[in-house]
PDB file of C-alpha atoms in Angstrom:
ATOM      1  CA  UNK A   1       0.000   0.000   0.000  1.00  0.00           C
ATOM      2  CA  UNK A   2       1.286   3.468  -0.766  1.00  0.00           C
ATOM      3  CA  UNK A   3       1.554   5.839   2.037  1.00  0.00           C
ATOM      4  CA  UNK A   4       1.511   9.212   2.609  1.00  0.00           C
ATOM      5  CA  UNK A   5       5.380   9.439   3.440  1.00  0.00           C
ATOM      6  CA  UNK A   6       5.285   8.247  -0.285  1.00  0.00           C
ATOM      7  CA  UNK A   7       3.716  10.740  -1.795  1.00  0.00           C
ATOM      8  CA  UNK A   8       6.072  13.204   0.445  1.00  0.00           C
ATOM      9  CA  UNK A   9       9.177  11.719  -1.245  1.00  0.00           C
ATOM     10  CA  UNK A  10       8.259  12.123  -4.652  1.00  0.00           C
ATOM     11  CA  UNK A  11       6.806  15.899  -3.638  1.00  0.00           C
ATOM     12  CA  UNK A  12      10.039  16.772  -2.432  1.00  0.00           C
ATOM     13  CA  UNK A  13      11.543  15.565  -5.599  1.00  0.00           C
ATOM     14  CA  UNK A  14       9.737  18.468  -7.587  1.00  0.00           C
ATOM     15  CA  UNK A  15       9.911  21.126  -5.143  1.00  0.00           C
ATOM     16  CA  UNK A  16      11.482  21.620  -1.635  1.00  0.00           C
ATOM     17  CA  UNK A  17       9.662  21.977   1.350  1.00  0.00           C
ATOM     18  CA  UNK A  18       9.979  25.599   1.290  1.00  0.00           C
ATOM     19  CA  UNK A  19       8.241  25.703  -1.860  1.00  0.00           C
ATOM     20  CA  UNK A  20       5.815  23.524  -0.960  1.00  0.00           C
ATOM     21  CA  UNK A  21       4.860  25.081   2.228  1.00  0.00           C
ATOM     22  CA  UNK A  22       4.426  28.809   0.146  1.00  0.00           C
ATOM     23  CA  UNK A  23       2.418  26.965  -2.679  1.00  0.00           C
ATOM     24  CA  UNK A  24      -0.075  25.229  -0.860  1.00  0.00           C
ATOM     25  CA  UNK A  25       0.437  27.505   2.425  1.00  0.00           C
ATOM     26  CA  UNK A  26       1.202  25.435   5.340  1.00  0.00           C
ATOM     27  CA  UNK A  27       4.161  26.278   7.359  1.00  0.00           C
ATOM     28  CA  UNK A  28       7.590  24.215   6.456  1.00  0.00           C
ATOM     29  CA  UNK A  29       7.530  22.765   9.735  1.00  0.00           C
ATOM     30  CA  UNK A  30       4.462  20.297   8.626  1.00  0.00           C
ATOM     31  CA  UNK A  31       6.665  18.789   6.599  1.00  0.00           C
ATOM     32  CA  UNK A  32       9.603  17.614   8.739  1.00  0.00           C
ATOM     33  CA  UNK A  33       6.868  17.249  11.098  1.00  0.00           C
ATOM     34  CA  UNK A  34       5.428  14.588   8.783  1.00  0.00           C
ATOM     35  CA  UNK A  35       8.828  12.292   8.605  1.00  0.00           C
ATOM     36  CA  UNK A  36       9.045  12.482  12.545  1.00  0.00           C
ATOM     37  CA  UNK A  37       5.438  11.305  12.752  1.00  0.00           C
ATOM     38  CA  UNK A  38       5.196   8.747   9.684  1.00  0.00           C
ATOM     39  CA  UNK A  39       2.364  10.807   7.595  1.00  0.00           C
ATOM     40  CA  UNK A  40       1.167  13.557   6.351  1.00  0.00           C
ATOM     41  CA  UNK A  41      -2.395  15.245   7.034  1.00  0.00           C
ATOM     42  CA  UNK A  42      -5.364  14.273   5.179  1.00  0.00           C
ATOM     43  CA  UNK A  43      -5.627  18.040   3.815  1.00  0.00           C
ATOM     44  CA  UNK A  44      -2.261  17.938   3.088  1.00  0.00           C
ATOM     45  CA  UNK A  45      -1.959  15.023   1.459  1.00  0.00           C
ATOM     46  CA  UNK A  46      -5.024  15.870  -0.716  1.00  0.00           C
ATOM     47  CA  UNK A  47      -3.513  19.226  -1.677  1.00  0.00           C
ATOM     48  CA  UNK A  48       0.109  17.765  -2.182  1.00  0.00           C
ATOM     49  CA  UNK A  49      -1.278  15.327  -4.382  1.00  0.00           C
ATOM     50  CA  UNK A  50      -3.618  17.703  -6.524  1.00  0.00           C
ATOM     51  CA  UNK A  51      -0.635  20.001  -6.700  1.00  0.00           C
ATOM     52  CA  UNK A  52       1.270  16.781  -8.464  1.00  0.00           C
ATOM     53  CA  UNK A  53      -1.757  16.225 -10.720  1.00  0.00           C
ATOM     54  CA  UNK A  54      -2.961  12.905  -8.629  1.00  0.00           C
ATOM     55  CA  UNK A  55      -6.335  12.409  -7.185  1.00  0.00           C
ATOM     56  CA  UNK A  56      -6.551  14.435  -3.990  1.00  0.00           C
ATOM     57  CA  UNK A  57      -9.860  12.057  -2.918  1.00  0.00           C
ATOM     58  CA  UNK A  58      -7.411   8.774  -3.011  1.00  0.00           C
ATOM     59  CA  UNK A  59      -4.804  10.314  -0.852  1.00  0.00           C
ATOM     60  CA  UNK A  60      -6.897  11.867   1.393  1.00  0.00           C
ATOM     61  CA  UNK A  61      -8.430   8.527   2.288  1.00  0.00           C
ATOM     62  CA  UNK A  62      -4.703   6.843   2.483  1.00  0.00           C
ATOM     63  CA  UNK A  63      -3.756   9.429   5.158  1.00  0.00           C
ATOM     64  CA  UNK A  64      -7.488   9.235   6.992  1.00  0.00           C
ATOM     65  CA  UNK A  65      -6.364   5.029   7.421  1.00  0.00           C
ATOM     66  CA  UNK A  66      -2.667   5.945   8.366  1.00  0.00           C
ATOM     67  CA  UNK A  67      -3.733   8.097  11.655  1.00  0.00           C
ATOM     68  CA  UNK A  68      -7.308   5.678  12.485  1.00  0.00           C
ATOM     69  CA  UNK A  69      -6.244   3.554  15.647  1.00  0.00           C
ATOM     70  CA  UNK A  70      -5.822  -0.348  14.835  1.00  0.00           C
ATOM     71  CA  UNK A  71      -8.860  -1.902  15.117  1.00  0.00           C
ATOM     72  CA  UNK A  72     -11.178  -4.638  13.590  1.00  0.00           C
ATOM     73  CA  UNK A  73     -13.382  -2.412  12.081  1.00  0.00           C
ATOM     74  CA  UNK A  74     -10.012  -0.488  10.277  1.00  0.00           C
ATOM     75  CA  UNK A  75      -8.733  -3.979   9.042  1.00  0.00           C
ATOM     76  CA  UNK A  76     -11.838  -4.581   7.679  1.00  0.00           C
ATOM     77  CA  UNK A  77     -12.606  -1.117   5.916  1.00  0.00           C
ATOM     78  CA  UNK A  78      -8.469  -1.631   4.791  1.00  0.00           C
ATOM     79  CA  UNK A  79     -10.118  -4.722   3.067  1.00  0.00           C
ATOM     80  CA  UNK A  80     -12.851  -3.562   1.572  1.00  0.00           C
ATOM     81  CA  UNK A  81     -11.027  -0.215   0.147  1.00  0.00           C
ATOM     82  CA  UNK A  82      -8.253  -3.018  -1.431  1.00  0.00           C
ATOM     83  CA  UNK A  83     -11.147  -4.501  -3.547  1.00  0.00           C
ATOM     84  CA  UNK A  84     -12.654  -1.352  -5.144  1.00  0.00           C
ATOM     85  CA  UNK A  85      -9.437   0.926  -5.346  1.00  0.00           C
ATOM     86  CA  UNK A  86      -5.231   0.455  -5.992  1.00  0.00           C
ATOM     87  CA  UNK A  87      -4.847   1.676  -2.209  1.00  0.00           C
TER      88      UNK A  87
END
């Protein structure tokens, strides 16, 4: 499954985080933020992705199921979301 830290790689490979942060306006911070943590926001995600002409909608649910707690209920939406999308 791709991940959010993912799609912060290959934004960083485009722009810096600098550039990011004053194109989508979010301080710099989030991003280094993001790599301490293990993902980025849902609204940042979205917005990163849009910016790299990728579906905001996919990423935003990626980074929703990154930060949800484990739980049946998640393993069983992750299943679900496997059959109907390329998450």
């Amino acid at each position: 499954m791709q991940t959010t830290l993912n799609l912060l790689d290959r934004a960083l490979e485009v722009k810096t985080a600098a550039e990011w942060s004053r194109l989508i306006g979010v301080p710099r911070a989030i991003f280094t933020t993001a790599k301490t943590r293990g993902n980025l926001s849902p609204v940042v995600a979205g917005e990163v992705a849009a910016e790299l002409g990728e579906d905001p909608q996919r990423w935003i649910v990626i980074a929703v199921m990154e930060t949800a707690k484990e739980s049946a209920c998640k393993t069983k939406l992750m299943k679900r979301l496997k059959k109907v999308t390329s998450l």
